[in-house]
N, CA, C and O of each residue as an XYZ file, in Angstrom:
700
protein
N     -10.448     -1.675     11.301
C     -11.156     -0.775     10.426
C     -10.323     -0.640      9.158
O      -9.235     -0.065      9.191
N     -10.819     -1.162      8.047
C     -10.133     -1.049      6.763
C     -10.610      0.219      6.069
O     -11.813      0.451      5.947
N      -9.678      1.028      5.623
C      -9.997      2.299      4.977
C      -9.570      2.266      3.519
O      -8.531      1.698      3.184
N     -10.370      2.874      2.650
C     -10.033      3.004      1.235
C     -10.100      4.475      0.856
O     -10.589      5.305      1.622
N      -9.602      4.787     -0.339
C      -9.566      6.169     -0.831
C      -8.716      7.052      0.075
O      -9.021      8.229      0.266
N      -7.656      6.486      0.628
C      -6.757      7.243      1.500
C      -5.757      7.988      0.626
O      -4.967      7.373     -0.090
N      -5.797      9.296      0.689
C      -4.893     10.106     -0.123
C      -3.642     10.524      0.629
O      -2.647     10.906      0.014
N      -3.684     10.453      1.968
C      -2.565     10.943      2.756
C      -2.464     10.125      4.045
O      -3.373     10.179      4.872
N      -1.371      9.362      4.234
C      -1.228      8.562      5.455
C      -1.265      9.400      6.736
O      -1.668      8.900      7.786
N      -0.853     10.652      6.662
C      -0.887     11.521      7.842
C      -2.320     11.750      8.303
O      -2.577     11.881      9.500
N      -3.254     11.798      7.356
C      -4.656     11.996      7.726
C      -5.204     10.794      8.489
O      -6.079     10.951      9.341
N      -4.700      9.594      8.193
C      -5.125      8.401      8.932
C      -4.700      8.538     10.387
O      -5.479      8.245     11.293
N      -3.480      8.979     10.610
C      -3.003      9.189     11.989
C      -3.793     10.290     12.681
O      -4.109     10.183     13.866
N      -4.109     11.337     11.951
C      -4.899     12.426     12.505
C      -6.310     11.931     12.851
O      -6.847     12.275     13.905
N      -6.897     11.143     11.986
C      -8.206     10.554     12.254
C      -8.149      9.717     13.529
O      -9.035      9.810     14.379
N      -7.106      8.902     13.658
C      -6.940      8.050     14.841
C      -6.810      8.892     16.107
O      -7.475      8.618     17.107
N      -5.963      9.907     16.068
C      -5.626     10.668     17.266
C      -6.652     11.726     17.638
O      -6.770     12.089     18.809
N      -7.395     12.226     16.655
C      -8.332     13.310     16.938
C      -9.784     12.884     16.710
O     -10.590     12.909     17.640
N     -10.109     12.505     15.518
C     -11.498     12.184     15.192
C     -12.029     10.945     15.887
O     -13.201     10.892     16.260
N     -11.167      9.941     16.064
C     -11.593      8.672     16.667
C     -10.827      8.359     17.952
O     -10.666      7.189     18.301
N     -10.360      9.367     18.647
C      -9.539      9.155     19.849
C     -10.248      8.279     20.880
O      -9.605      7.458     21.534
N     -11.553      8.442     21.032
C     -12.303      7.659     22.018
C     -12.300      6.169     21.699
O     -12.536      5.351     22.588
N     -12.038      5.803     20.451
C     -12.031      4.386     20.050
C     -10.750      3.670     20.462
O     -10.698      2.440     20.462
N      -9.721      4.430     20.813
C      -8.445      3.883     21.300
C      -7.789      2.906     20.321
O      -7.328      1.833     20.710
N      -7.756      3.298     19.041
C      -7.029      2.491     18.069
C      -5.545      2.555     18.391
O      -5.004      3.637     18.616
N      -4.878      1.390     18.414
C      -3.458      1.326     18.757
C      -2.584      1.178     17.524
O      -1.450      1.658     17.504
N      -3.095      0.524     16.509
C      -2.308      0.199     15.329
C      -2.796      1.028     14.150
O      -3.993      1.098     13.874
N      -1.853      1.649     13.464
C      -2.155      2.361     12.231
C      -1.250      1.806     11.151
O      -0.029      1.786     11.308
N      -1.839      1.356     10.063
C      -1.074      0.842      8.931
C      -1.544      1.603      7.697
O      -2.729      1.604      7.365
N      -0.606      2.242      7.034
C      -0.940      2.925      5.783
C       0.265      2.827      4.868
O       1.408      2.911      5.316
N       0.000      2.648      3.589
C       1.095      2.622      2.622
C       1.814      3.962      2.616
O       1.174      5.014      2.621
N       3.130      3.929      2.604
C       3.900      5.169      2.503
C       3.809      5.734      1.097
O       3.711      6.947      0.911
N       3.841      4.849      0.108
C       3.806      5.265     -1.289
C       2.793      4.382     -2.011
O       2.741      3.170     -1.804
N       2.004      5.008     -2.849
C       0.969      4.273     -3.574
C       1.422      3.955     -4.988
O       2.165      4.720     -5.602
N       0.963      2.810     -5.500
C       1.180      2.468     -6.905
C       0.175      3.167     -7.804
O       0.397      3.287     -9.009
N      -0.927      3.628     -7.232
C      -1.972      4.287     -7.999
C      -1.469      5.644     -8.491
O      -0.888      6.394     -7.707
N      -1.674      5.975     -9.755
C      -1.168      7.245    -10.286
C      -1.714      8.475     -9.553
O      -1.082      9.531     -9.554
N      -2.893      8.336     -8.926
C      -3.469      9.455     -8.175
C      -3.048      9.450     -6.715
O      -3.400     10.360     -5.965
N      -2.293      8.427     -6.301
C      -1.825      8.354     -4.925
C      -2.824      7.775     -3.947
O      -2.653      7.919     -2.737
N      -3.863      7.122     -4.442
C      -4.878      6.541     -3.555
C      -4.315      5.279     -2.903
O      -3.678      4.456     -3.560
N      -4.561      5.143     -1.603
C      -4.039      4.026     -0.818
C      -5.164      3.358     -0.022
O      -6.300      3.831      0.014
N      -4.801      2.242      0.613
C      -5.652      1.620      1.619
C      -4.910      1.704      2.949
O      -3.696      1.904      2.985
N      -5.665      1.548      4.048
C      -5.046      1.665      5.375
C      -5.874      0.876      6.388
O      -6.984      0.433      6.094
N      -5.318      0.712      7.572
C      -6.001      0.074      8.699
C      -5.885      0.956      9.936
O      -4.890      1.652     10.135
N      -6.916      0.909     10.751
C      -6.857      1.336     12.144
C      -7.327      0.129     12.936
O      -8.323     -0.494     12.571
N      -6.629     -0.216     14.018
C      -7.005     -1.420     14.744
C      -6.732     -1.291     16.240
O      -5.786     -0.633     16.671
N      -7.590     -1.941     17.008
C      -7.349     -2.118     18.446
C      -6.736     -3.488     18.705
O      -6.260     -3.758     19.808
N      -6.743     -4.352     17.698
C      -6.165     -5.692     17.843
C      -4.648     -5.620     17.744
O      -4.115     -4.790     17.008
N      -3.946     -6.480     18.478
C      -2.483     -6.501     18.363
C      -2.035     -6.993     16.980
O      -2.556     -7.977     16.456
N      -1.079     -6.299     16.415
C      -0.495     -6.680     15.132
C       0.554     -7.756     15.394
O       1.422     -7.579     16.248
N       0.479     -8.881     14.658
C       1.387    -10.000     14.884
C       2.643     -9.947     14.022
O       3.683    -10.482     14.406
N       2.550     -9.307     12.866
C       3.716     -9.246     11.986
C       3.624     -8.009     11.110
O       2.570     -7.386     10.991
N       4.752     -7.670     10.501
C       4.791     -6.512      9.616
C       3.836     -6.730      8.451
O       3.822     -7.812      7.863
N       3.043     -5.730      8.108
C       2.091     -5.888      7.008
C       2.785     -6.167      5.674
O       3.915     -5.739      5.438
N       2.085     -6.885      4.823
C       2.581     -7.230      3.496
C       1.729     -6.512      2.457
O       0.514     -6.393      2.613
N       2.369     -6.040      1.409
C       1.641     -5.429      0.303
C       1.563     -6.404     -0.854
O       2.576     -6.975     -1.259
N       0.375     -6.598     -1.386
C       0.190     -7.378     -2.603
C      -0.058     -6.391     -3.734
O      -0.894     -5.496     -3.613
N       0.664     -6.555     -4.821
C       0.472     -5.709     -5.998
C       0.078     -6.639     -7.140
O       0.944     -7.251     -7.765
N      -1.237     -6.753     -7.422
C      -1.721     -7.734     -8.388
C      -1.253     -7.524     -9.821
O      -1.092     -8.495    -10.559
N      -1.032     -6.280    -10.230
C      -0.587     -5.978    -11.591
C       0.067     -4.596    -11.559
O      -0.226     -3.806    -10.661
N       0.936     -4.288    -12.506
C       1.624     -2.992    -12.512
C       0.626     -1.827    -12.520
O      -0.316     -1.796    -13.312
N       0.861     -0.881    -11.621
C       0.000      0.290    -11.530
C      -1.253      0.091    -10.703
O      -2.060      1.010    -10.564
N      -1.426     -1.115    -10.145
C      -2.630     -1.362     -9.347
C      -2.501     -0.736     -7.966
O      -1.402     -0.457     -7.486
N      -3.636     -0.527     -7.351
C      -3.628     -0.144     -5.940
C      -3.207     -1.388     -5.163
O      -3.605     -2.505     -5.492
N      -2.417     -1.183     -4.153
C      -1.960     -2.321     -3.350
C      -3.079     -2.828     -2.456
O      -4.006     -2.096     -2.106
N      -2.968     -4.091     -2.098
C      -3.783     -4.693     -1.051
C      -2.867     -4.852      0.149
O      -1.756     -5.364      0.016
N      -3.320     -4.421      1.319
C      -2.517     -4.625      2.535
C      -2.991     -5.897      3.217
O      -4.182     -6.073      3.476
N      -2.049     -6.776      3.502
C      -2.303     -7.999      4.270
C      -1.733     -7.774      5.657
O      -0.537     -7.525      5.804
N      -2.574     -7.859      6.672
C      -2.119     -7.637      8.048
C      -2.555     -8.814      8.917
O      -3.670     -9.318      8.790
N      -1.663     -9.236      9.795
C      -1.925    -10.359     10.696
C      -2.154     -9.811     12.104
O      -1.309     -9.109     12.661
N      -3.314    -10.148     12.663
C      -3.691     -9.677     13.990
C      -3.966    -10.861     14.899
O      -4.051    -12.002     14.443
N      -4.103    -10.581     16.185
C      -4.522    -11.586     17.144
C      -5.893    -11.178     17.672
O      -6.072    -10.064     18.166
N      -6.854    -12.087     17.564
C      -8.209    -11.843     18.048
C      -8.538    -12.924     19.065
O      -8.781    -14.072     18.693
N      -8.549    -12.574     20.328
C      -8.820    -13.545     21.383
C      -7.804    -14.672     21.406
O      -8.139    -15.811     21.731
N      -6.555    -14.354     21.058
C      -5.494    -15.353     21.043
C      -5.420    -16.168     19.766
O      -4.543    -17.021     19.626
N      -6.329    -15.916     18.831
C      -6.327    -16.637     17.544
C      -5.822    -15.721     16.441
O      -6.132    -14.530     16.419
N      -5.036    -16.287     15.519
C      -4.542    -15.450     14.415
C      -5.638    -15.132     13.396
O      -6.449    -15.988     13.041
N      -5.640    -13.891     12.944
C      -6.612    -13.410     11.976
C      -5.864    -12.599     10.933
O      -5.106    -11.689     11.268
N      -6.079    -12.931      9.671
C      -5.459    -12.205      8.560
C      -6.541    -11.385      7.884
O      -7.582    -11.909      7.487
N      -6.278    -10.084      7.758
C      -7.235     -9.195      7.098
C      -6.559     -8.564      5.893
O      -5.427     -8.086      5.972
N      -7.272     -8.573      4.782
C      -6.801     -7.936      3.551
C      -7.649     -6.687      3.319
O      -8.869     -6.782      3.190
N      -7.008     -5.516      3.266
C      -7.700     -4.270      2.925
C      -7.498     -4.026      1.433
O      -6.367     -4.032      0.946
N      -8.590     -3.812      0.716
C      -8.562     -3.731     -0.743
C      -9.266     -2.488     -1.262
O     -10.198     -1.974     -0.644
N      -8.801     -2.023     -2.403
C      -9.533     -1.018     -3.180
C      -9.237     -1.332     -4.639
O      -8.237     -0.883     -5.199
N     -10.124     -2.107     -5.237
C      -9.899     -2.610     -6.580
C     -10.304     -1.591     -7.633
O     -10.964     -0.593     -7.343
N      -9.894     -1.869     -8.851
C     -10.126     -1.002    -10.008
C     -11.606     -0.652    -10.154
O     -12.482     -1.499     -9.978
N     -11.859      0.596    -10.475
C     -13.214      1.096    -10.671
C     -13.908      0.381    -11.836
O     -13.261     -0.143    -12.742
N     -15.228      0.377    -11.783
C     -16.041     -0.168    -12.874
C     -16.233      0.856    -13.982
O     -16.742      0.530    -15.054
N     -15.827      2.086    -13.725
C     -16.041      3.167    -14.684
C     -15.259      2.927    -15.970
O     -14.067      2.620    -15.933
N     -15.925      3.066    -17.088
C     -15.289      2.941    -18.396
C     -14.606      4.268    -18.704
O     -15.229      5.329    -18.664
N     -13.308      4.188    -19.012
C     -12.518      5.397    -19.250
C     -12.128      5.479    -20.725
O     -11.951      4.452    -21.380
N     -11.995      6.694    -21.245
C     -11.442      6.915    -22.572
C     -12.287      6.412    -23.722
O     -11.758      6.135    -24.798
N     -13.590      6.289    -23.518
C     -14.458      5.906    -24.620
C     -14.427      4.428    -24.980
O     -15.110      4.015    -25.917
N     -13.657      3.626    -24.265
C     -13.608      2.194    -24.565
C     -14.741      1.464    -23.883
O     -15.708      2.076    -23.428
N     -14.615      0.148    -23.816
C     -15.650     -0.634    -23.138
C     -15.064     -1.485    -22.013
O     -15.739     -2.373    -21.491
N     -13.810     -1.221    -21.636
C     -13.179     -1.979    -20.559
C     -13.625     -1.412    -19.216
O     -13.249     -0.298    -18.851
N     -14.427     -2.180    -18.483
C     -14.881     -1.724    -17.175
C     -13.968     -2.220    -16.056
O     -14.348     -2.165    -14.886
N     -12.779     -2.701    -16.388
C     -11.794     -3.091    -15.386
C     -11.978     -4.465    -14.783
O     -11.274     -4.806    -13.833
N     -12.905     -5.276    -15.300
C     -13.147     -6.585    -14.685
C     -11.893     -7.457    -14.677
O     -11.645     -8.157    -13.695
N     -11.102     -7.434    -15.739
C      -9.881     -8.250    -15.770
C      -8.924     -7.842    -14.654
O      -8.255     -8.694    -14.068
N      -8.854     -6.551    -14.359
C      -7.970     -6.090    -13.284
C      -8.539     -6.455    -11.917
O      -7.784     -6.812    -11.012
N      -9.839     -6.373    -11.757
C     -10.437     -6.794    -10.488
C     -10.269     -8.304    -10.296
O     -10.037     -8.770     -9.181
N     -10.388     -9.063    -11.388
C     -10.171    -10.512    -11.314
C      -8.715    -10.807    -10.934
O      -8.456    -11.711    -10.141
N      -7.770    -10.054    -11.491
C      -6.350    -10.238    -11.144
C      -6.125     -9.940     -9.658
O      -5.363    -10.639     -8.989
N      -6.786     -8.909     -9.152
C      -6.661     -8.588     -7.725
C      -7.249     -9.714     -6.879
O      -6.666    -10.103     -5.867
N      -8.404    -10.238     -7.292
C      -9.030    -11.342     -6.560
C      -8.140    -12.579     -6.568
O      -8.004    -13.260     -5.551
N      -7.536    -12.867     -7.714
C      -6.648    -14.035     -7.800
C      -5.409    -13.861     -6.935
O      -4.924    -14.831     -6.353
N      -4.889    -12.641     -6.841
C      -3.716    -12.398     -5.983
C      -4.073    -12.669     -4.525
O      -3.289    -13.287     -3.804
N      -5.236    -12.218     -4.084
C      -5.675    -12.476     -2.705
C      -5.954    -13.970     -2.527
O      -5.540    -14.559     -1.528
N      -6.647    -14.584     -3.482
C      -6.936    -16.018     -3.430
C      -5.637    -16.818     -3.289
O      -5.532    -17.683     -2.420
N      -4.656    -16.532     -4.139
C      -3.386    -17.266     -4.096
C      -2.681    -17.074     -2.767
O      -2.102    -18.016     -2.227
N      -2.724    -15.864     -2.237
C      -2.075    -15.601     -0.950
C      -2.769    -16.381      0.165
O      -2.101    -16.921      1.046
N      -4.090    -16.445      0.137
C      -4.827    -17.216      1.143
C      -4.441    -18.689      1.059
O      -4.266    -19.339      2.089
N      -4.305    -19.225     -0.154
C      -3.928    -20.631     -0.322
C      -2.555    -20.894      0.299
O      -2.372    -21.892      0.995
N      -1.594    -20.009      0.052
C      -0.245    -20.167      0.620
C      -0.303    -20.117      2.146
O       0.306    -20.946      2.824
N      -1.036    -19.147      2.680
C      -1.125    -19.009      4.140
C      -1.832    -20.196      4.778
O      -1.461    -20.620      5.872
N      -2.845    -20.736      4.110
C      -3.554    -21.915      4.638
C      -2.654    -23.139      4.666
O      -2.752    -23.966      5.572
N      -1.772    -23.257      3.669
C      -0.828    -24.378      3.683
C       0.115    -24.265      4.872
O       0.468    -25.270      5.488
N       0.524    -23.040      5.195
C       1.423    -22.814      6.326
C       0.708    -23.006      7.656
O       1.291    -23.534      8.603
N      -0.552    -22.582      7.734
C      -1.306    -22.667      8.985
C      -2.794    -22.824      8.668
O      -3.479    -21.834      8.414
N      -3.299    -24.063      8.680
C      -4.703    -24.295      8.335
C      -5.701    -23.679      9.323
O      -6.895    -23.609      9.030
N      -5.221    -23.233     10.487
C      -6.118    -22.652     11.492
C      -6.347    -21.154     11.316
O      -7.112    -20.552     12.069
N      -5.693    -20.550     10.332
C      -5.866    -19.115     10.125
C      -7.296    -18.787      9.720
O      -7.946    -19.544      8.999
N      -7.765    -17.653     10.196
C      -9.055    -17.103      9.781
C      -8.760    -15.903      8.886
O      -7.739    -15.236      9.057
N      -9.655    -15.625      7.925
C      -9.413    -14.562      6.955
C     -10.616    -13.637      6.832
O     -11.768    -14.060      6.930
N     -10.314    -12.377      6.617
C     -11.313    -11.382      6.240
C     -10.752    -10.621      5.051
O      -9.614    -10.153      5.083
N     -11.547    -10.500      4.013
C     -11.216     -9.656      2.867
C     -12.227     -8.521      2.901
O     -13.433     -8.758      2.835
N     -11.740     -7.288      3.004
C     -12.638     -6.143      3.159
C     -12.220     -5.007      2.243
O     -11.060     -4.888      1.850
N     -13.194     -4.182      1.917
C     -12.882     -2.972      1.182
C     -13.802     -2.732      0.011
O     -14.845     -3.368     -0.143
N     -13.378     -1.793     -0.807
C     -14.116     -1.414     -2.004
C     -13.633     -2.306     -3.141
O     -12.624     -2.019     -3.785
N     -14.366     -3.391     -3.381
C     -13.991     -4.325     -4.435
C     -14.523     -3.864     -5.786
O     -14.200     -4.451     -6.818
N     -15.329     -2.823     -5.778
C     -15.872     -2.255     -7.017
C     -16.555     -3.300     -7.889
O     -16.511     -3.224     -9.117
N     -17.182     -4.270     -7.246
C     -17.893     -5.306     -7.989
C     -19.020     -5.856     -7.136
O     -19.030     -5.709     -5.914
N     -19.967     -6.490     -7.805
C     -21.155     -7.001     -7.145
C     -20.895     -8.372     -6.525
O     -19.957     -9.068     -6.914
N     -21.726     -8.751     -5.566
C     -21.532    -10.018     -4.853
C     -21.655    -11.222     -5.769
O     -21.160    -12.293     -5.420
N     -22.281    -11.097     -6.905
C     -22.456    -12.206     -7.848
C     -21.433    -12.171     -8.987
O     -21.529    -12.964     -9.924
N     -20.461    -11.264     -8.918
C     -19.493    -11.092    -10.011
C     -18.414    -12.170    -10.003
O     -18.207    -12.866     -9.010
N     -17.737    -12.285    -11.134
C     -16.639    -13.235    -11.250
C     -15.523    -12.953    -10.240
O     -15.082    -13.890     -9.574
N     -15.038    -11.702    -10.087
C     -13.970    -11.465     -9.111
C     -14.354    -11.847     -7.679
O     -13.535    -12.413     -6.954
N     -15.577    -11.549     -7.268
C     -16.004    -11.922     -5.916
C     -16.145    -13.438     -5.818
O     -15.853    -14.013     -4.770
N     -16.585    -14.091     -6.884
C     -16.671    -15.557     -6.894
C     -15.305    -16.205     -6.724
O     -15.198    -17.279     -6.131
N     -14.260    -15.564     -7.239
C     -12.893    -16.074     -7.047
C     -12.597    -16.169     -5.552
O     -12.032    -17.163     -5.096
N     -12.970    -15.152     -4.793
C     -12.739    -15.172     -3.346
C     -13.565    -16.252     -2.665
O     -13.088    -16.912     -1.743
N     -14.794    -16.433     -3.113
C     -15.631    -17.498     -2.550
C     -15.000    -18.860     -2.804
O     -15.189    -19.789     -2.018
N     -14.249    -18.984     -3.904
C     -13.534    -20.220     -4.206
C     -12.439    -20.526     -3.202
O     -11.967    -21.660     -3.120
N     -12.033    -19.526     -2.443
C     -11.036    -19.721     -1.384
C     -11.715    -20.100     -0.072
O     -11.065    -20.166      0.972
N     -13.027    -20.350     -0.126
C     -13.750    -20.742      1.079
C     -14.279    -19.565      1.872
O     -14.711    -19.735      3.012
N     -14.255    -18.372      1.291
C     -14.772    -17.195      1.973
C     -16.248    -17.016      1.668
O     -16.735    -17.476      0.635
N     -16.955    -16.353      2.560
C     -18.374    -16.074      2.372
C     -18.559    -14.601      2.049
O     -17.770    -13.759      2.476
N     -19.593    -14.300      1.300
C     -19.956    -12.919      1.006
C     -20.993    -12.513      2.045
O     -22.155    -12.907      1.953
N     -20.577    -11.730      3.030
C     -21.444    -11.453      4.166
C     -22.697    -10.659      3.823
O     -23.695    -10.745      4.540
N     -22.664     -9.896      2.753
C     -23.854     -9.122      2.378
C     -25.047    -10.045      2.149
O     -26.194     -9.625      2.303
N     -24.786    -11.293      1.782
C     -25.859    -12.234      1.459
C     -26.625    -12.735      2.686
O     -27.671    -13.367      2.542
N     -26.115    -12.458      3.892
C     -26.863    -12.859      5.092
C     -27.942    -11.844      5.455
O     -28.800    -12.115      6.295
N     -27.897    -10.677      4.819
C     -28.898     -9.646      5.086
C     -30.168     -9.897      4.285
O     -30.122    -10.554      3.245
N     -31.307     -9.380      4.759
C     -32.519     -9.447      3.942
C     -32.281     -8.719      2.616
O     -31.527     -7.746      2.576
N     -32.904     -9.169      1.553
C     -32.655     -8.643      0.207
C     -32.753     -7.117      0.142
O     -31.947     -6.481     -0.537
N     -33.720     -6.525      0.830
C     -33.904     -5.078      0.752
C     -32.804     -4.297      1.479
O     -32.725     -3.077      1.336
N     -31.967     -4.969      2.243
C     -30.870     -4.309      2.961
C     -29.502     -4.599      2.338
O     -28.485     -4.196      2.902
N     -29.449     -5.273      1.216
C     -28.190     -5.685      0.591
C     -27.649     -4.603     -0.337
O     -27.701     -4.734     -1.560
N     -27.140     -3.552      0.251
C     -26.480     -2.516     -0.545
C     -25.507     -1.755      0.330
O     -25.667     -1.692      1.549
N     -24.490     -1.173     -0.307
C     -23.511     -0.375      0.422
C     -23.487      1.060     -0.080
O     -22.824      1.915      0.506
N     -24.200      1.322     -1.152
C     -24.347      2.694     -1.631
C     -25.560      2.770     -2.539
O     -26.092      1.756     -2.992
N     -25.983      4.007     -2.793
C     -27.124      4.231     -3.654
C     -26.702      5.198     -4.751
O     -26.325      6.335     -4.469
N     -26.765      4.750     -5.998
C     -26.360      5.569     -7.140
C     -27.578      5.833     -8.007
O     -28.150      4.910     -8.587
N     -27.966      7.083     -8.092
C     -29.117      7.507     -8.894
C     -30.367      6.680     -8.597
O     -31.091      6.274     -9.505
N     -30.603      6.440     -7.308
C     -31.780      5.697     -6.876
C     -31.650      4.190     -6.976
O     -32.600      3.469     -6.673
N     -30.482      3.698     -7.399
C     -30.250      2.270     -7.556
C     -29.319      1.793     -6.435
O     -28.138      2.139     -6.427
N     -29.836      1.011     -5.500
C     -29.029      0.493     -4.391
C     -28.193     -0.685     -4.877
O     -28.722     -1.632     -5.460
N     -26.879     -0.622     -4.633
C     -25.963     -1.656     -5.091
C     -24.905     -1.957     -4.040
O     -24.747     -1.217     -3.069
N     -24.190     -3.045     -4.245
C     -23.121     -3.462     -3.339
C     -21.808     -3.517     -4.110
O     -21.647     -4.325     -5.024
N     -20.878     -2.654     -3.735
C     -19.523     -2.691     -4.291
C     -18.493     -2.847     -3.179
O     -17.350     -3.225     -3.434
N     -18.898     -2.557     -1.954
C     -18.020     -2.672     -0.792
C     -18.360     -3.978     -0.072
O     -19.531     -4.324      0.088
N     -17.329     -4.693      0.356
C     -17.569     -6.038      0.896
C     -16.736     -6.322      2.138
O     -15.696     -5.711      2.384
N     -17.245     -7.280      2.910
C     -16.489     -7.911      4.006
C     -16.676     -9.408      3.812
O     -16.150    -10.202      4.592
């Protein structure tokens, strides 16, 4: 379970132990310190065995980190990246909607996948989280260039959304 908008790692543990106790999550991964000025982090809850210490990717100074975690699924290695990329919201009256920063985050994940594939071509990958971009966007296309699929596209067109903003159904969250 990849979590975004995590403001306090203690709340992730509390969620695991109290709110989701019946799910029997064994692994909790949360950044101790965030690069985001507001302290927003990403985290994981998992029932899968963790194979190695999680790695943090920091695509650019001040960015939210991406957590790379290696798990075992049915005896096969699985790498999951939990992401929360830069918002599309234009700040300060400018016209920068953060696409360059989301593209930098996508390239950091893409490059990491390439390195890991060279080390072990049998690895499977999942990139999940709030990518703050549409399935047809340049940053998401960067990930598709790494051989990943955009799972939202397997759904019927009328079901392809992860949130509804002012009556407009859109997809910003991805697996």
